[in-house]
Short mmCIF file of C-alpha atoms and ligand atoms in Angstrom, two decimals:
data_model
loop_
_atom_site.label_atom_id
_atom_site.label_comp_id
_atom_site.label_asym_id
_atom_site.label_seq_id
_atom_site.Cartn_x
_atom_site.Cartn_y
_atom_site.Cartn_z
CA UNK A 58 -89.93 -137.60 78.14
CA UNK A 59 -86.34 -139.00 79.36
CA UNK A 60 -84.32 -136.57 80.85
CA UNK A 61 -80.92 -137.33 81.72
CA UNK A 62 -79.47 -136.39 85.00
CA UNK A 63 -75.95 -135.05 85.28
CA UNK A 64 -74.63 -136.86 88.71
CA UNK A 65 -72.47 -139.46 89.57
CA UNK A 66 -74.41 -138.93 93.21
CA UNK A 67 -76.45 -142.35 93.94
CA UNK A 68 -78.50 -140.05 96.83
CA UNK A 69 -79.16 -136.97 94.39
CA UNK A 70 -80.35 -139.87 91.75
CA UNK A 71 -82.64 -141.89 93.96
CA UNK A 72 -83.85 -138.66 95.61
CA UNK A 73 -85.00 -137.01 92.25
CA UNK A 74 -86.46 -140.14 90.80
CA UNK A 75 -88.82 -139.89 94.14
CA UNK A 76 -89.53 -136.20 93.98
CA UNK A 77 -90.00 -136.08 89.98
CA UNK A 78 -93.08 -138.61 90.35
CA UNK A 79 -94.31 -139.55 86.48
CA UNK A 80 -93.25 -136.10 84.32
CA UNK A 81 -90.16 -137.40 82.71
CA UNK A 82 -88.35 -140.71 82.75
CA UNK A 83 -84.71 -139.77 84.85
CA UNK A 84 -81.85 -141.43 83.02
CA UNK A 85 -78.67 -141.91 85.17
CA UNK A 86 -75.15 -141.22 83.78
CA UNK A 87 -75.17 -145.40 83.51
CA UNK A 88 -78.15 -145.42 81.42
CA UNK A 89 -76.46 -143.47 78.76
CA UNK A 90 -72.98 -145.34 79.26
CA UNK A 91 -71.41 -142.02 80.58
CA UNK A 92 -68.67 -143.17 82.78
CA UNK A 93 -66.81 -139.56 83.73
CA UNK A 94 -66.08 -137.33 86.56
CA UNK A 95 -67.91 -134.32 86.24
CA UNK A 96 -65.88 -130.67 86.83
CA UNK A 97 -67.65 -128.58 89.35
CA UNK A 98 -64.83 -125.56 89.33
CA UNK A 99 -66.71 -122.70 89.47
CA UNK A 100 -67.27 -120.36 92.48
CA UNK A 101 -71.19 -119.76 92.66
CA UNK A 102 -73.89 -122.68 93.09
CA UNK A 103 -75.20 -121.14 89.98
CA UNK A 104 -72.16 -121.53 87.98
CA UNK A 105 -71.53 -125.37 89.27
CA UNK A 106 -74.57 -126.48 88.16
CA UNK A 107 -74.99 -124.29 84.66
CA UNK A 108 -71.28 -126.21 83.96
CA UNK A 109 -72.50 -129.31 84.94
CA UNK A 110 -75.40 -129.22 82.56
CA UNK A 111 -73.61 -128.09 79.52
CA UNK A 112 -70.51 -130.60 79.97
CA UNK A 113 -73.06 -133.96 80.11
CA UNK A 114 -75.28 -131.83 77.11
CA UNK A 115 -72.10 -131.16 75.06
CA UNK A 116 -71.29 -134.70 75.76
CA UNK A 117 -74.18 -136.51 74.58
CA UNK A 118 -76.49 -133.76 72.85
CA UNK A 119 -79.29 -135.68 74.96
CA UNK A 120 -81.92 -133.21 77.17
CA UNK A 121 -80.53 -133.10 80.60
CA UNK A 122 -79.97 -131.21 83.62
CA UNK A 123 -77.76 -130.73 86.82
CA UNK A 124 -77.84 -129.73 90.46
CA UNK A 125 -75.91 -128.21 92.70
CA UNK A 126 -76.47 -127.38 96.24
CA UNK A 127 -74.77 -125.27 99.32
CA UNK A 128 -75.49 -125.46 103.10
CA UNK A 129 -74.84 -121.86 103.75
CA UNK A 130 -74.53 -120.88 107.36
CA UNK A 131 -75.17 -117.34 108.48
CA UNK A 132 -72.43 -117.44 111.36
CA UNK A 133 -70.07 -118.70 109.43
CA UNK A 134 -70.78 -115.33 106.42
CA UNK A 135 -72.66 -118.24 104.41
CA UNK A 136 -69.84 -121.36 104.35
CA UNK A 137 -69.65 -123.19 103.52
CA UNK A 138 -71.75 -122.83 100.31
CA UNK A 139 -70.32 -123.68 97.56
CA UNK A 140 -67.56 -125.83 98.87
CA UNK A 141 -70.21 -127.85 101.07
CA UNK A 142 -68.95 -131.14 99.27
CA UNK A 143 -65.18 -130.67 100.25
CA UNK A 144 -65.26 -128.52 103.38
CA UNK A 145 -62.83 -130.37 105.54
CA UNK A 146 -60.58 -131.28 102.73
CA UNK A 147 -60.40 -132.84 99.18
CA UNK A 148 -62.15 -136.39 99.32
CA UNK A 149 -63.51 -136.09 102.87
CA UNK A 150 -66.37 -137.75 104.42
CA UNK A 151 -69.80 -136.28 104.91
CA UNK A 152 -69.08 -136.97 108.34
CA UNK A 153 -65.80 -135.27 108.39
CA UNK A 154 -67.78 -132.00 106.96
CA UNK A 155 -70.60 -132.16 109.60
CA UNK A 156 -67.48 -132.69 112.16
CA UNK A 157 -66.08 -129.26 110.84
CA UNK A 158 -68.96 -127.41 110.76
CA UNK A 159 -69.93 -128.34 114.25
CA UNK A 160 -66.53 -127.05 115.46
CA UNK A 161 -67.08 -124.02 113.48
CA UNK A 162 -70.12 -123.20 115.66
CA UNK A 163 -69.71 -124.73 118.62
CA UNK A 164 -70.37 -121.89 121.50
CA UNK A 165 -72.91 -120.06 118.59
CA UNK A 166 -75.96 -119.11 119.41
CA UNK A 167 -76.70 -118.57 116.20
CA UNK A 168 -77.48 -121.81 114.11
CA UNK A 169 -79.20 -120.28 111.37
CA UNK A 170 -78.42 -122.12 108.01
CA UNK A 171 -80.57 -122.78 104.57
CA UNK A 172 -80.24 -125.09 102.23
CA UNK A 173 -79.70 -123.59 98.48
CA UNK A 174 -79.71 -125.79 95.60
CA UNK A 175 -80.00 -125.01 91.64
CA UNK A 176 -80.90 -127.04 88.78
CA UNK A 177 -80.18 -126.38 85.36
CA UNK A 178 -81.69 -127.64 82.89
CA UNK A 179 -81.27 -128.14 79.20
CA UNK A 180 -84.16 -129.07 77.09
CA UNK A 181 -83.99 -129.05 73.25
CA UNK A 182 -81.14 -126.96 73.51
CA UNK A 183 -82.43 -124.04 75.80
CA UNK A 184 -81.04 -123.62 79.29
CA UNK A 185 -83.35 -122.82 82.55
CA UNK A 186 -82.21 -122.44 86.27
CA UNK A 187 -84.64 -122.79 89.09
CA UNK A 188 -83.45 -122.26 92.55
CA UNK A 189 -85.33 -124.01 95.77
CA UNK A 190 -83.79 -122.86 99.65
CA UNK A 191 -85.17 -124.54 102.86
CA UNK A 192 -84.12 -122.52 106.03
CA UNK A 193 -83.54 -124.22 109.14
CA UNK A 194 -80.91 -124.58 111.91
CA UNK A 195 -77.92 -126.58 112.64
CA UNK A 196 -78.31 -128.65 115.54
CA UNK A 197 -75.72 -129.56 118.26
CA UNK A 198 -75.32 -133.18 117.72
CA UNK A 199 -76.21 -135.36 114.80
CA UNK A 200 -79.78 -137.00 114.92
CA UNK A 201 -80.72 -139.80 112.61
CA UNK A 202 -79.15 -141.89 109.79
CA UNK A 203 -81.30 -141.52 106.87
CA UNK A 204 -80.66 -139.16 103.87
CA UNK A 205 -76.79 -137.95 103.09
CA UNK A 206 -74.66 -135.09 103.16
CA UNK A 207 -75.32 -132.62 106.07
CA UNK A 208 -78.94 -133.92 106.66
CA UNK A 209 -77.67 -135.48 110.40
CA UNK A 210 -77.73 -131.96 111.49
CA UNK A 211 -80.09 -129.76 109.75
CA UNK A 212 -83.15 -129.43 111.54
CA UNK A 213 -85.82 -127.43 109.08
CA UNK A 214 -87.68 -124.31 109.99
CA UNK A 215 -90.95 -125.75 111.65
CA UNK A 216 -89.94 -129.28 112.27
CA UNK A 217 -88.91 -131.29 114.91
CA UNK A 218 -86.87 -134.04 113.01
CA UNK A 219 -83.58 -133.55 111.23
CA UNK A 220 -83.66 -134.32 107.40
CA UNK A 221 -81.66 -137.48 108.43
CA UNK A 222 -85.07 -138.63 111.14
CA UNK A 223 -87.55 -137.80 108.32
CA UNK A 224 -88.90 -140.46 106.20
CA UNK A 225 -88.44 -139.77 102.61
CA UNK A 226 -91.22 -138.33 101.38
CA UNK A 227 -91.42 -135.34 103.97
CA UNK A 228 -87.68 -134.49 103.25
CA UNK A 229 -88.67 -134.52 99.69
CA UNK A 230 -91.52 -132.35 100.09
CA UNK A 231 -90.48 -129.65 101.55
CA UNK A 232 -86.29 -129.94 100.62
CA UNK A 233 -84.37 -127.32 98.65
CA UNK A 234 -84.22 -130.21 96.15
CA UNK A 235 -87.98 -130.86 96.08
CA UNK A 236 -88.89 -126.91 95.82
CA UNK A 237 -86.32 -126.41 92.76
CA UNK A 238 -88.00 -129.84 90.77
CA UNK A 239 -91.34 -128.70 91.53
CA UNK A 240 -90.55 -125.02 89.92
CA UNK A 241 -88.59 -126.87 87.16
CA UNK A 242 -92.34 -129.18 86.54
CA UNK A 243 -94.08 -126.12 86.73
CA UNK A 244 -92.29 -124.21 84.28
CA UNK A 245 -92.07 -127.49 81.68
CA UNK A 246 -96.06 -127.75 82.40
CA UNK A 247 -96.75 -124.14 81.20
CA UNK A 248 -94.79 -123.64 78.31
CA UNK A 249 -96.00 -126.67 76.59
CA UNK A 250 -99.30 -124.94 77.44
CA UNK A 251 -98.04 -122.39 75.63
CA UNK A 252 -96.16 -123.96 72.56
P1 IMP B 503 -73.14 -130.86 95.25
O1 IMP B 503 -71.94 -130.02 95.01
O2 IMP B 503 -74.41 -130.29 94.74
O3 IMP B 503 -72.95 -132.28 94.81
O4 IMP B 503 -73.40 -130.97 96.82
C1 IMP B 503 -72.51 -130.47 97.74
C2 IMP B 503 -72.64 -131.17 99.05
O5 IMP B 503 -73.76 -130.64 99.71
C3 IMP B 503 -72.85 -132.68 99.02
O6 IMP B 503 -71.67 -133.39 98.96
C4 IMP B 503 -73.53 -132.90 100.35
O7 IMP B 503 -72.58 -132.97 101.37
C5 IMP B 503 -74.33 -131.62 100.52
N1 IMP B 503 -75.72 -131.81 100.12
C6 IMP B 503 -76.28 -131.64 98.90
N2 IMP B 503 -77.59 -131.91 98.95
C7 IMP B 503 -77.85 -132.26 100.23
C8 IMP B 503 -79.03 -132.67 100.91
O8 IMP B 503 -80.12 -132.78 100.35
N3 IMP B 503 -78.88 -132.93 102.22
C9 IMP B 503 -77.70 -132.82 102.89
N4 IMP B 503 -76.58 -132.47 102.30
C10 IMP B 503 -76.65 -132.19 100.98
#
């Protein structure tokens, strides 16, 4: 089945095309000539990626879905969340938000952060979240170049590589990402089960 995926992020798109494995055929915005900026304007992860979903849906009527994801950091009361992909500013680096964050804390003992991300989808018309969270801790120094975003400095729960060290598949196994895909399979498996 294709499923379209709402993102104009090349790492989000490569990542899921790994993680989702043969269950549906992941079209990119290109592949259905959608050339647009996407409006993310709502103040819960939940609410980003619900309008996501329904903008590219309303768009082009075709079965789709959309992500969106938080670093939330207990020391800093769980920033910075939602606004993870403009933290130090409006069109900022991913290195400019990992240099922010790292000021934020620097002198904390407490590193504690999880990754939260939500997908919605929309499938024949019917909408579906499922939420995947990885907890882990920020480190003190960036370690590794692999992966995007905040992965230089999140080092998971059990693990002695950052997401940035860890080859692709492991990230993708056990990443907020991965977890929310494999409930989304899950779900998709069962109720055709049950149709
Ligand atoms: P978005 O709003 O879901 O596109 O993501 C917000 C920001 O979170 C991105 O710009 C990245 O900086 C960060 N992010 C999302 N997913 C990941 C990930 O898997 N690893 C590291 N950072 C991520």
């Amino acid at each position: 089945m294709d499923l379209l995926f709402a993102t104009n992020n090349q790492h989000k798109l490569r990542e899921i095309r790994e993680i989702m494995g043969t269950e549906f055929n992941i079209l990119s915005l290109k592949d259905a000539h959608v050339d647009i900026e996407i409006p993310e304007t709502q103040e819960t992860i939940e609410g980003n990626a619900v309008q996501k979903a329904r903008f590219i849906y309303e768009l082009t009527g075709l079965n789709c879905f959309a992500d969106d994801t938080g670093l939330e950091i207990e020391a800093l009361g769980g920033r910075p969340g939602v606004y993870s992909a403009r933290y130090a500013g409006a069109g900022c680096s991913f290195d400019e938000n990992i240099g922010k964050i790292l000021l934020e804390l620097s002198g904390n003992a407490n590193r504690k952060a999880r990754f939260r991300c939500v997908i919605c989808l929309i499938l024949n018309g019917k909408e579906q979240t499922f939420e995947g969270k990885i907890e882990g801790t920020i480190t003190a120094d960036r370690c590794g170049t692999d992966g995007f975003g905040y992965d230089p400095v999140f080092l998971p729960d059990g693990y002695r590589q950052t997401f940035a060290e860890m080859p692709a598949y492991l990230k993708n196994g056990i990443s907020h990402r991965g977890r929310a895909i494999d409930k989304l399979v899950k779900w998709h498996k069962n109720s055709e089960v049950a149709e």
